[in-house]
Short mmCIF file of N, CA and C and ligand atoms in Angstrom, two decimals:
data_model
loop_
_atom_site.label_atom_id
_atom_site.label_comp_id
_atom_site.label_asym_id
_atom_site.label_seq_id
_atom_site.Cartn_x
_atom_site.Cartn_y
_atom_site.Cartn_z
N UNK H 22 -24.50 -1.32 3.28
CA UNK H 22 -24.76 0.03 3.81
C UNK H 22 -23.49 0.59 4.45
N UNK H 23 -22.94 1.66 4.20
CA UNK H 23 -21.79 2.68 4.47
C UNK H 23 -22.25 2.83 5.66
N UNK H 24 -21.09 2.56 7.04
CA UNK H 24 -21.16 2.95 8.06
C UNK H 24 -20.25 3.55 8.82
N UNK H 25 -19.73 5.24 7.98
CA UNK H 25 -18.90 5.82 8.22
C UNK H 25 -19.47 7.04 8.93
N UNK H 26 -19.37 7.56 9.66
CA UNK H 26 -19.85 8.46 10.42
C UNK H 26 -18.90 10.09 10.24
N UNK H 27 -20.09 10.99 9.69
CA UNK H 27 -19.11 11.95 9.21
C UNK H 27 -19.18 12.81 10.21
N UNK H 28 -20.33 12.87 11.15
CA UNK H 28 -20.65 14.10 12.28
C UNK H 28 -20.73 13.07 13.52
N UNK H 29 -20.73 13.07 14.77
CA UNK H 29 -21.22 12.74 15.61
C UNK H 29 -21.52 13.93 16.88
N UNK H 30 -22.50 13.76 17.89
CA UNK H 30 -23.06 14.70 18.50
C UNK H 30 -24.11 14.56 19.65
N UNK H 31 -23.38 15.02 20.34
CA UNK H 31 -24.38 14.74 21.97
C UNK H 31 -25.52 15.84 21.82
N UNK H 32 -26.72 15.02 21.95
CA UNK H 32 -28.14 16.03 22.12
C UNK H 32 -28.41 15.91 23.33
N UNK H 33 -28.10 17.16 24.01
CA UNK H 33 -27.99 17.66 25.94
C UNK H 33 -27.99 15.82 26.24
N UNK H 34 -28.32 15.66 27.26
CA UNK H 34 -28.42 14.04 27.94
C UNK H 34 -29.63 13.17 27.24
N UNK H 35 -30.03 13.50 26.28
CA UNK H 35 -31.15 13.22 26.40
C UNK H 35 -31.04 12.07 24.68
N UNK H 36 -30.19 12.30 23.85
CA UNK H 36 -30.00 11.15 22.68
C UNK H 36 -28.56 11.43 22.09
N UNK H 37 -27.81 10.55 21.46
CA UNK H 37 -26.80 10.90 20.59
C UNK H 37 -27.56 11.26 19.20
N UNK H 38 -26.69 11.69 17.89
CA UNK H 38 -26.78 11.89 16.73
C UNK H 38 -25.92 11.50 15.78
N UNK H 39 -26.56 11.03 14.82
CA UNK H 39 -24.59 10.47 13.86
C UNK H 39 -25.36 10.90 12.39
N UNK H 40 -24.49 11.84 12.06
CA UNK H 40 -24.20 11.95 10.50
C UNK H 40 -23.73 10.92 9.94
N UNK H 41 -24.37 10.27 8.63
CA UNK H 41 -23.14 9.38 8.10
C UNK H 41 -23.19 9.74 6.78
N UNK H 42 -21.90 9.31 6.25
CA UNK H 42 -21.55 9.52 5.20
C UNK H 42 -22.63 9.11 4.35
N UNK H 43 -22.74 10.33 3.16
CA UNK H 43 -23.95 9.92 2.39
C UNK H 43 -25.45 10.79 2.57
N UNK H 44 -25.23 11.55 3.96
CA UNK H 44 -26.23 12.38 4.36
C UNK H 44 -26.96 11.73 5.42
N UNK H 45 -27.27 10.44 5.14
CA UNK H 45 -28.37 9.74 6.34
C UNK H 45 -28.40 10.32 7.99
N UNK H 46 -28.85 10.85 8.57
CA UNK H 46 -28.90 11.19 10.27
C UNK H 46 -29.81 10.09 11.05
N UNK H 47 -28.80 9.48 11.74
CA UNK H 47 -29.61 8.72 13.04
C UNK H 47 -29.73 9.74 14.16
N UNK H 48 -31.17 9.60 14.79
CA UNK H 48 -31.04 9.82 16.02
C UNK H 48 -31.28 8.72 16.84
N UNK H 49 -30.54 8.63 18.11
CA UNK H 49 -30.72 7.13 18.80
C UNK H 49 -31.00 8.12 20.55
N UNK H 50 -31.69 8.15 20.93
CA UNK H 50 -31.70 8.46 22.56
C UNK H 50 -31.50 6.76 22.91
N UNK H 51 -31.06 7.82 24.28
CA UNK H 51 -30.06 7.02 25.42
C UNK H 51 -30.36 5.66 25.87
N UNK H 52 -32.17 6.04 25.83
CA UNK H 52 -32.56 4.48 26.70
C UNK H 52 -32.55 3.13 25.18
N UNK H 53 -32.69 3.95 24.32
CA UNK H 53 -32.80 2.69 23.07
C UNK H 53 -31.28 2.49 22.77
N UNK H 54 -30.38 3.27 22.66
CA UNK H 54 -28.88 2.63 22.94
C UNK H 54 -28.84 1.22 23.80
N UNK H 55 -29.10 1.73 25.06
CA UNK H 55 -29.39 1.09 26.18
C UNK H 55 -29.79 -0.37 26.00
N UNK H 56 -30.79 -0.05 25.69
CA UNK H 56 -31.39 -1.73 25.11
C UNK H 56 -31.17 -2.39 24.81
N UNK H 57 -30.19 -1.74 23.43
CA UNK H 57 -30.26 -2.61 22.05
C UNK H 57 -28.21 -2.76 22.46
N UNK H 58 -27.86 -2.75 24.08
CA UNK H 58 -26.46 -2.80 24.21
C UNK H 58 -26.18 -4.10 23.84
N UNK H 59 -24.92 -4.66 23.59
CA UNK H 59 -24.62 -6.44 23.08
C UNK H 59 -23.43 -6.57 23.99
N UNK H 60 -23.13 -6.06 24.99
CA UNK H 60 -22.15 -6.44 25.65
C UNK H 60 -22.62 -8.11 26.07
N UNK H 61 -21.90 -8.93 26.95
CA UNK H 61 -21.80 -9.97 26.70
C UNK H 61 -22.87 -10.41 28.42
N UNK H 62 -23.27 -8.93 29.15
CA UNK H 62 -23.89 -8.89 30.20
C UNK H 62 -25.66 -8.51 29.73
N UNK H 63 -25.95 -8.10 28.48
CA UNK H 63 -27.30 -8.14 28.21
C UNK H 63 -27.66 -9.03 26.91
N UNK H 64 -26.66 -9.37 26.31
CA UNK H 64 -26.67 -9.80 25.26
C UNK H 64 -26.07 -11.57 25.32
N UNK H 65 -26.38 -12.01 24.75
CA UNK H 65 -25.82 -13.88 25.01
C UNK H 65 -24.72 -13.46 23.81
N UNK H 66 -23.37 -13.91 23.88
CA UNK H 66 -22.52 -13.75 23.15
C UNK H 66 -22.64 -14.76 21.71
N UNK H 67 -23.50 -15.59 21.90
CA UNK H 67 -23.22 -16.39 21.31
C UNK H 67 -24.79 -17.27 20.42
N UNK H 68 -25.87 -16.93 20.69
CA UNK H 68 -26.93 -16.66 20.51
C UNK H 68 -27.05 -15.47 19.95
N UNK H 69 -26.98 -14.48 20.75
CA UNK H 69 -27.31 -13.35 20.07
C UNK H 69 -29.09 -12.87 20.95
N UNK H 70 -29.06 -13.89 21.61
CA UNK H 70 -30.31 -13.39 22.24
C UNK H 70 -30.27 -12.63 23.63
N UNK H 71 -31.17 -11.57 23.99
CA UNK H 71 -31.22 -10.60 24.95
C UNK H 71 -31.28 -11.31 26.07
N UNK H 72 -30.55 -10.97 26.76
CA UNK H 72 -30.63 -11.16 28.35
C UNK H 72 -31.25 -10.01 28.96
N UNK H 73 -31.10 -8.65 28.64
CA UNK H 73 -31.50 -7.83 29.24
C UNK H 73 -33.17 -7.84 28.91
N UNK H 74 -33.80 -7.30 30.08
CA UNK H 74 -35.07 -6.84 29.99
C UNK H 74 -35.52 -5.76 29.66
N UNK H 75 -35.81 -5.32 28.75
CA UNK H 75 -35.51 -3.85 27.55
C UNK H 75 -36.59 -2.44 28.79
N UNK H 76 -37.31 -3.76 29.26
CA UNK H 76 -38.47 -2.70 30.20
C UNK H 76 -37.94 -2.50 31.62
N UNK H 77 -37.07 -3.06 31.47
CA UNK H 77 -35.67 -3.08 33.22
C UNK H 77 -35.05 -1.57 32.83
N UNK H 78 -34.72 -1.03 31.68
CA UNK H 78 -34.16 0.08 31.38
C UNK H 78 -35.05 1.48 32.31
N UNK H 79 -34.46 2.39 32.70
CA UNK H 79 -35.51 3.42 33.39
C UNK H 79 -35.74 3.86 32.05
N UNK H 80 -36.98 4.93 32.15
CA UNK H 80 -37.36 5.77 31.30
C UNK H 80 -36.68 6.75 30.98
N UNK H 81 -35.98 7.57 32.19
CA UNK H 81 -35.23 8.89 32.22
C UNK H 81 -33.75 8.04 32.27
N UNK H 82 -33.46 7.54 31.49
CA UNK H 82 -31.95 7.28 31.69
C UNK H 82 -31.22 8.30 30.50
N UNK H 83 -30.24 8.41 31.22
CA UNK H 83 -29.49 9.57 30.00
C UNK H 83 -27.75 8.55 30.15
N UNK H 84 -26.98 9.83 29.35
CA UNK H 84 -26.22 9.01 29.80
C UNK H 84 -24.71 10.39 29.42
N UNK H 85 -24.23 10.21 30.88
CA UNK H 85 -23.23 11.32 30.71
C UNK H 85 -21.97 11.73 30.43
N UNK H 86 -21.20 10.77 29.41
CA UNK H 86 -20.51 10.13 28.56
C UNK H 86 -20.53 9.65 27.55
N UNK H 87 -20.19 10.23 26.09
CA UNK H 87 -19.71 9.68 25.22
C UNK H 87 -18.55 9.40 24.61
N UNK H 88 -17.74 8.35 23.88
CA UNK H 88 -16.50 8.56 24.14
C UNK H 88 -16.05 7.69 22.53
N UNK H 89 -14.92 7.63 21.55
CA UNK H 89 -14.61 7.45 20.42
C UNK H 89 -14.13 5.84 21.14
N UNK H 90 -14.31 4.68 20.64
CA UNK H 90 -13.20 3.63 20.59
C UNK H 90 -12.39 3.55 19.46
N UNK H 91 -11.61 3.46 19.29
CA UNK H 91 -10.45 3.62 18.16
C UNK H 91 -11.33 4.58 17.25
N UNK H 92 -10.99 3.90 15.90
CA UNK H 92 -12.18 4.79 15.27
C UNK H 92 -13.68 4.38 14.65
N UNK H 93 -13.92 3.10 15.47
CA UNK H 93 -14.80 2.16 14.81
C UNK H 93 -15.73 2.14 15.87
N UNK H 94 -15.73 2.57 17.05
CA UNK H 94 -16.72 2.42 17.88
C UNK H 94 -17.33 3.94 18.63
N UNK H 95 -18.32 3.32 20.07
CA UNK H 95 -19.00 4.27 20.43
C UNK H 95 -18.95 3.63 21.87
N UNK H 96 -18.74 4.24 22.84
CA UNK H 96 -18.60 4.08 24.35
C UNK H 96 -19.67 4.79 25.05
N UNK H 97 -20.72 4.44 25.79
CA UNK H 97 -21.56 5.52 26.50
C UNK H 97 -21.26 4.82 28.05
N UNK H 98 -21.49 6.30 28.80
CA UNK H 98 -21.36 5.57 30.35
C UNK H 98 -22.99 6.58 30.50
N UNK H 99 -23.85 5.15 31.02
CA UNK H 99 -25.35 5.02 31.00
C UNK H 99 -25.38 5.99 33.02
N UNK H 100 -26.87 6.55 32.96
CA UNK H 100 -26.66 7.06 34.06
C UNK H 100 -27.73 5.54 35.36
N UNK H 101 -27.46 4.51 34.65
CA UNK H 101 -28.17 3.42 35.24
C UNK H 101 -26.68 2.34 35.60
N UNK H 102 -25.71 3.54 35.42
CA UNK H 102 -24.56 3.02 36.40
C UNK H 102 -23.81 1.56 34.65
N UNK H 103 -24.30 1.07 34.32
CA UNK H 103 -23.67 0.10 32.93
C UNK H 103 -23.31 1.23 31.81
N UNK H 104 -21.75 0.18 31.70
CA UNK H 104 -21.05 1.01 30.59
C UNK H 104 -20.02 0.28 29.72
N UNK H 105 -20.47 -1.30 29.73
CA UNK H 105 -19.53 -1.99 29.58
C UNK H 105 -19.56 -2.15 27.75
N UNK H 106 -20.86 -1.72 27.28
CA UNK H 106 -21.31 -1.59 25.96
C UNK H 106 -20.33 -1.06 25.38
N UNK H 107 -19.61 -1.56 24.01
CA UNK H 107 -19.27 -0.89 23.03
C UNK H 107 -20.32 -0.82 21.68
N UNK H 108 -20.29 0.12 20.80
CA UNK H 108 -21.69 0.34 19.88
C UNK H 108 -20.37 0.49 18.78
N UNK H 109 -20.45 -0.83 18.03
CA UNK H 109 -19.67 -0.25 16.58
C UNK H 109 -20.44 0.58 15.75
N UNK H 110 -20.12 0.93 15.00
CA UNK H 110 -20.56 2.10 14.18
C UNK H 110 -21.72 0.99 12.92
N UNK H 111 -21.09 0.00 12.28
CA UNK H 111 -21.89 -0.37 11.76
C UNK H 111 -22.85 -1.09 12.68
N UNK H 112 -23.09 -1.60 13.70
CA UNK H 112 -24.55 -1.92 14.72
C UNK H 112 -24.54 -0.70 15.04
N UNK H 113 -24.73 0.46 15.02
CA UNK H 113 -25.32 1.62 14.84
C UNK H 113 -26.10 1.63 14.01
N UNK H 114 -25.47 1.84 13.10
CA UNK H 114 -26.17 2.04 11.58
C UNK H 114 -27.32 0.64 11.52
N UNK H 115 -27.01 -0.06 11.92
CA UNK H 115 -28.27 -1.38 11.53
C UNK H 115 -29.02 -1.25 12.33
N UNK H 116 -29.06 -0.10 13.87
CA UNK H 116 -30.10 -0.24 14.39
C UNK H 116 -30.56 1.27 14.57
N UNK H 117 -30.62 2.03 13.50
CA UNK H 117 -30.77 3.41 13.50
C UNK H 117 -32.52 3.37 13.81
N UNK H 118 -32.94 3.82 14.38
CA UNK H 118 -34.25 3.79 15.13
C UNK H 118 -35.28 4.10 13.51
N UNK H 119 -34.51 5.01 12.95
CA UNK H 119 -35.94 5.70 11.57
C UNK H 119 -35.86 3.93 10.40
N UNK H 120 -34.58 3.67 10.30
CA UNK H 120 -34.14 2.84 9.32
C UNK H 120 -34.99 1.48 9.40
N UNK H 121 -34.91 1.18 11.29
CA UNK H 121 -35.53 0.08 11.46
C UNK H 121 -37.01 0.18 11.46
N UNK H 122 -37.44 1.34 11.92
CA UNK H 122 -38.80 1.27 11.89
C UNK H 122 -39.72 0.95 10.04
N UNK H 123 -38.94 1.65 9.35
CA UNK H 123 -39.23 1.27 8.01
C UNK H 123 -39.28 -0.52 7.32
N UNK H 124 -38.34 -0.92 8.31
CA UNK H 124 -38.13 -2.27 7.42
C UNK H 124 -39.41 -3.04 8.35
N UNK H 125 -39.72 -2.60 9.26
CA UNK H 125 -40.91 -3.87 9.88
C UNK H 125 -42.08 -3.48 9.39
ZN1 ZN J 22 -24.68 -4.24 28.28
ZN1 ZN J 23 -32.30 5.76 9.61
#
């Protein structure tokens, strides 16, 4: 799966958006970013299993920062104060909220 991102786009505080190449549109709001973060503080680096408690996330979390890492990533600064998450573009794309809901 192509995980080139042709648009990207802040929806007010409330979700990002990514065009990708090919036409596909993710929408991901803030708190499922959130969740599904793999920094090495919610995520076991090495497992791969969650440390974070997905229901520890607030409901109203937004997040008031988005920001490019080179050109392969995605930076959010969460308004639950964590921002240590980087979101590559392809774990984007593998966890596009419409994409995944289809495969379960
Ligand atoms: Zn994290
Ligand atoms: Zn999708």
């Amino acid at each position: 799966m192509a995980a080139v991102p042709e648009k990207l786009e802040k929806v007010r505080d409330e979700m990002f958006r990514i065009r990708w190449e090919g036409g596909h549109v993710s929408e991901f709001p803030f708190r499922y970013l959130r969740q599904n973060c793999r920094c090495a503080a919610c995520r076991d680096e090495f497992t791969g299993r969650m440390i974070l408690d997905p229901e520890s996330v607030p409901k109203d979390l937004k997040a008031s920062k988005a920001a490019l890492v080179g050109n392969y990533a995605l930076a959010f600064a969460f308004s639950d104060g964590h921002g240590s998450g980087i979101y590559t573009f392809e774990a984007l794309r593998e966890i596009c909220p419409c994409c995944a809901k289809a495969q379960a």
